[in-house]
mmCIF file of C-alpha atoms in Angstrom:
data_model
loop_
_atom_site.group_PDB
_atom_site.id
_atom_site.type_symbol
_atom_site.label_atom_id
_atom_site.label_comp_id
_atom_site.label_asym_id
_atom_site.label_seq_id
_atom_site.Cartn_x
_atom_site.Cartn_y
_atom_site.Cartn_z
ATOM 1 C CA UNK C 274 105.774 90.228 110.027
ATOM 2 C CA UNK C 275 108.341 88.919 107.782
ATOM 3 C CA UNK C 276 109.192 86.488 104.958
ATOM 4 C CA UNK C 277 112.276 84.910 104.205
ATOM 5 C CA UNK C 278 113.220 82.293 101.357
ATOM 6 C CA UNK C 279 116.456 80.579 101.288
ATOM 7 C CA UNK C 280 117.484 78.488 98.457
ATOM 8 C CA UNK C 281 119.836 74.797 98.925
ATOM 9 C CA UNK C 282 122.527 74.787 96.341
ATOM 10 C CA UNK C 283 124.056 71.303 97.318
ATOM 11 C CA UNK C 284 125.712 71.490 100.697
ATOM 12 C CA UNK C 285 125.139 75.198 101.165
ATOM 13 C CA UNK C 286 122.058 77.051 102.247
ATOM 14 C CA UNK C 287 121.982 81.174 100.994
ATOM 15 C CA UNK C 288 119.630 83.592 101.724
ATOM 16 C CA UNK C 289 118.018 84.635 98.139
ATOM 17 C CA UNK C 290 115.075 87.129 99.414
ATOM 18 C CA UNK C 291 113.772 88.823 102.424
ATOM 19 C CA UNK C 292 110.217 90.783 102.955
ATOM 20 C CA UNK C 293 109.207 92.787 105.649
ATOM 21 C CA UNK C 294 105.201 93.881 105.907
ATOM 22 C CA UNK C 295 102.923 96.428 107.833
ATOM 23 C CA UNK C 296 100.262 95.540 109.907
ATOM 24 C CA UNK C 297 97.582 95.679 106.894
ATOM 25 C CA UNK C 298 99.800 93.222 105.312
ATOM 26 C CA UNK C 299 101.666 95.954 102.802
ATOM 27 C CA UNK C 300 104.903 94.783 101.806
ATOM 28 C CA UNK C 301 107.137 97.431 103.189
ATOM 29 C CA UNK C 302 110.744 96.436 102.381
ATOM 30 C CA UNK C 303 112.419 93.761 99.852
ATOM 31 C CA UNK C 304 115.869 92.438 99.705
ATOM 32 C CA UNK C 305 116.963 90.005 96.612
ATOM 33 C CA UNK C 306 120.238 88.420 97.064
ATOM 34 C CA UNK C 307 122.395 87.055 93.993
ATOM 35 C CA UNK C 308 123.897 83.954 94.484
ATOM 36 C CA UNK C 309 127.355 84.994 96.314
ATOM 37 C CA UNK C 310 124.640 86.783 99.123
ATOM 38 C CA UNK C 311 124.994 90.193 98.351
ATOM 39 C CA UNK C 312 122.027 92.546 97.501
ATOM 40 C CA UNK C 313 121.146 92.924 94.227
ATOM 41 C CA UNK C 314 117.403 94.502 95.070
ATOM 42 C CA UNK C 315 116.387 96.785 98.127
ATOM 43 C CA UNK C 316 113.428 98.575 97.989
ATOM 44 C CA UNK C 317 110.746 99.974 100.744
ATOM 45 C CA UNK C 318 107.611 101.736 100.638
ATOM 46 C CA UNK C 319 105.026 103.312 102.956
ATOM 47 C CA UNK C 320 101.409 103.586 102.655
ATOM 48 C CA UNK C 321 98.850 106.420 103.843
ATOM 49 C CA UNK C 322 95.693 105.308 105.950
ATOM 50 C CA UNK C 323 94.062 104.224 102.898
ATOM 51 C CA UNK C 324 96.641 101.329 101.567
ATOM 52 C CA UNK C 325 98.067 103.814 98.835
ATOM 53 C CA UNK C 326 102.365 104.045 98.189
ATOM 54 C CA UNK C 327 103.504 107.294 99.145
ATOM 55 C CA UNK C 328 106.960 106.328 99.139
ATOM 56 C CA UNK C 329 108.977 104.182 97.404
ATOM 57 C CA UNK C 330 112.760 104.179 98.140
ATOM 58 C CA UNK C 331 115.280 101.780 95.503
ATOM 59 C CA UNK C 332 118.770 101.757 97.174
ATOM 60 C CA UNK C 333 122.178 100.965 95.673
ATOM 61 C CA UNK C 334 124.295 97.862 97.029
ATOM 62 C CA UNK C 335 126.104 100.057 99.122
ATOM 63 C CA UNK C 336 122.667 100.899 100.827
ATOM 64 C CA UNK C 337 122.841 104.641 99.841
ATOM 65 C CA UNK C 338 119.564 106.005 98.255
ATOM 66 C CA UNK C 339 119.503 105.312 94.604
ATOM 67 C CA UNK C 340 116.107 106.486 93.599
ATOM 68 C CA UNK C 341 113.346 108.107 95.618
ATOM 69 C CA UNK C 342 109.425 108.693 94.639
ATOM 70 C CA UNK C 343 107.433 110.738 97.080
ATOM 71 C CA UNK C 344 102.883 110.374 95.776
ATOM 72 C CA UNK C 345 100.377 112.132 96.849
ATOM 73 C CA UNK C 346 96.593 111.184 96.228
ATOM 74 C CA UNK C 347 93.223 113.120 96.771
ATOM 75 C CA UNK C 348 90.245 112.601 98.909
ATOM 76 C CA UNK C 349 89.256 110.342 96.058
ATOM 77 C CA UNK C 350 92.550 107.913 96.274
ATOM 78 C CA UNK C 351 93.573 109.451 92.853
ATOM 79 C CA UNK C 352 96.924 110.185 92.138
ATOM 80 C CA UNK C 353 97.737 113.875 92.078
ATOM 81 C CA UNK C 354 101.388 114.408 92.511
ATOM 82 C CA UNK C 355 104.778 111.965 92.558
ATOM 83 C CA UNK C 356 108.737 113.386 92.932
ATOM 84 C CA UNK C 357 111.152 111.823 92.123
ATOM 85 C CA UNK C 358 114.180 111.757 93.790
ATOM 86 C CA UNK C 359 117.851 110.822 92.093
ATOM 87 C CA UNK C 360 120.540 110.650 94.428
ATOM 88 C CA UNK C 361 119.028 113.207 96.573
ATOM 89 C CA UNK C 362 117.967 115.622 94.056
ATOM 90 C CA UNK C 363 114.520 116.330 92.514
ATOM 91 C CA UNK C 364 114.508 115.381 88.838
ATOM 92 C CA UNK C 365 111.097 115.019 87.568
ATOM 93 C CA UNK C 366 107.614 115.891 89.013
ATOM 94 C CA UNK C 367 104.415 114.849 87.538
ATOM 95 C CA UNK C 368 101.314 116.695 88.586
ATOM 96 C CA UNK C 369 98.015 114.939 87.580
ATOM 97 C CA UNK C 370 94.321 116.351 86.956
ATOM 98 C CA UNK C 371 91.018 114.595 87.096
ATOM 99 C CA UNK C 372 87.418 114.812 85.784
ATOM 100 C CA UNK C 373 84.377 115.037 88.051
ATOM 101 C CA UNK C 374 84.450 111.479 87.208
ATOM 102 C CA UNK C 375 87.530 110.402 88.361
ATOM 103 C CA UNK C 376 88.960 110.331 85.262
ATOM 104 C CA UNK C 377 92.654 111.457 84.677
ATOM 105 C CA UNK C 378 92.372 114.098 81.782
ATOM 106 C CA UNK C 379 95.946 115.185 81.794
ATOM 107 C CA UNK C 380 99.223 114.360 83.347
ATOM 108 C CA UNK C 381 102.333 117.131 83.488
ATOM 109 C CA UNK C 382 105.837 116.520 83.781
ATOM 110 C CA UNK C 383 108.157 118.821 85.126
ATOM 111 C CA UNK C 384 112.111 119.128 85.595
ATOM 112 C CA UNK C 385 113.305 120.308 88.599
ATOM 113 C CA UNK C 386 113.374 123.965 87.545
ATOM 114 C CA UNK C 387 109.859 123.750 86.891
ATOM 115 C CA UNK C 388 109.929 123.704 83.230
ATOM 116 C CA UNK C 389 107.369 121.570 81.645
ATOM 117 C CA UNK C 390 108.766 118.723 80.108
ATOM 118 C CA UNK C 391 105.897 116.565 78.431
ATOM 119 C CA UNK C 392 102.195 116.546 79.167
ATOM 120 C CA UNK C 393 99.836 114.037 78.065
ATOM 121 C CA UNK C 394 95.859 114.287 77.582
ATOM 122 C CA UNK C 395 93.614 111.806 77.786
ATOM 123 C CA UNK C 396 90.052 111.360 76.517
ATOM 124 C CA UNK C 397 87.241 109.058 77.264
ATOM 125 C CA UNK C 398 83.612 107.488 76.072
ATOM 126 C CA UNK C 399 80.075 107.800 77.153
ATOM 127 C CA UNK C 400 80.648 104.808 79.514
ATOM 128 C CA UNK C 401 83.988 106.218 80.808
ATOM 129 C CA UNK C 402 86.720 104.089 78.874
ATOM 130 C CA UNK C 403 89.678 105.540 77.777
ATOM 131 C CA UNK C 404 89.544 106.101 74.134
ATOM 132 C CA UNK C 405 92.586 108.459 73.461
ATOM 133 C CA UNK C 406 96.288 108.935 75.035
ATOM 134 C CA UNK C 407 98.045 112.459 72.950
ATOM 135 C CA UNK C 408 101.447 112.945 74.870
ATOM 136 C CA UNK C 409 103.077 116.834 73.515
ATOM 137 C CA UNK C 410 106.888 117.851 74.188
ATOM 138 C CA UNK C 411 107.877 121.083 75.991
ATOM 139 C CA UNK C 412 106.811 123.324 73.112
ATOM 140 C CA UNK C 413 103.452 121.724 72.347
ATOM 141 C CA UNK C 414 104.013 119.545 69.416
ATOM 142 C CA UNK C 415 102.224 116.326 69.356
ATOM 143 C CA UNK C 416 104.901 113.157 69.946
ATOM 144 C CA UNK C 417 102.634 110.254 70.271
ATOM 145 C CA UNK C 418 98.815 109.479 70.241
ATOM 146 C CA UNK C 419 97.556 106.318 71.008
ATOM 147 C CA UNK C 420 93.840 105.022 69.896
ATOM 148 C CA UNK C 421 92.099 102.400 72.847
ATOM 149 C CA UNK C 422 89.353 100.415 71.275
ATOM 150 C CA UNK C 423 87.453 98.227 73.125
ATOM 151 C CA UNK C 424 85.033 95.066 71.891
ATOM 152 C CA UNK C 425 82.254 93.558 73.406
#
């Protein structure tokens, strides 16, 4: 299946977008046109068995690979892992950890040398909203904490 929207600009008709989609109706590929026709947005994706984006490719106008992410999720559909990809070449990797709730408790970045970059921690209520986002630099020290509050 496919979508494709074309715009009238007085005697001429132009292309301005394109979608492509699985068969569970995931969008799998974009194209946004500018007005002389050319690409100015390609992206595509894929999906595991369970709906989730394990793949999402951005490419330059050229059609080259711009930008890569590779995510991988648990038996629970969380989000454990995502690469990402920059002109070929791995320059981040975030590893994430969960509660026995579900609930993400920390997230690590990485370079692609392995060295930690940032890592964030994240803390949560008796009825399992967040309450607290700390984010630390390579060496530890604290660069941000946010505060969630919630009313009822």
């Amino acid at each position: 299946k496919s979508k494709s929207i074309s715009v009238n600009e007085g005697d001429k008709v132009r292309r301005a977008s394109f979608e492509r989609y699985d068969v569970a109706g995931n969008v799998v590929e974009e194209i946004d046109y500018n007005k002389e026709g050319e690409i100015k947005k390609h992206e595509t994706y894929k999906f595991n068995k369970n709906g989730d984006d394990i793949e999402h490719v951005i490419y330059n106008p050229d059609g080259s690979v711009k930008k890569k992410t590779l995510t991988k999720y648990n038996a629970d559909k969380n989000k454990t892992e995502e690469e990402e990809y920059v002109n070929g070449i791995l320059k981040q990797k975030i590893v994430y950890s969960y509660n026995k709730f579900g609930e993400r408790i920390d997230e690590v970045s990485y370079d692609a040398s392995g060295a930690v970059i940032e890592k964030s921690t994240y803390s949560y209520n008796n009825k399992g909203l967040r309450t607290e986002k700390k984010t630390f630099d390579s060496s530890g020290k604290i660069i941000s904490t946010k505060i969630f509050s919630y009313e009822f």
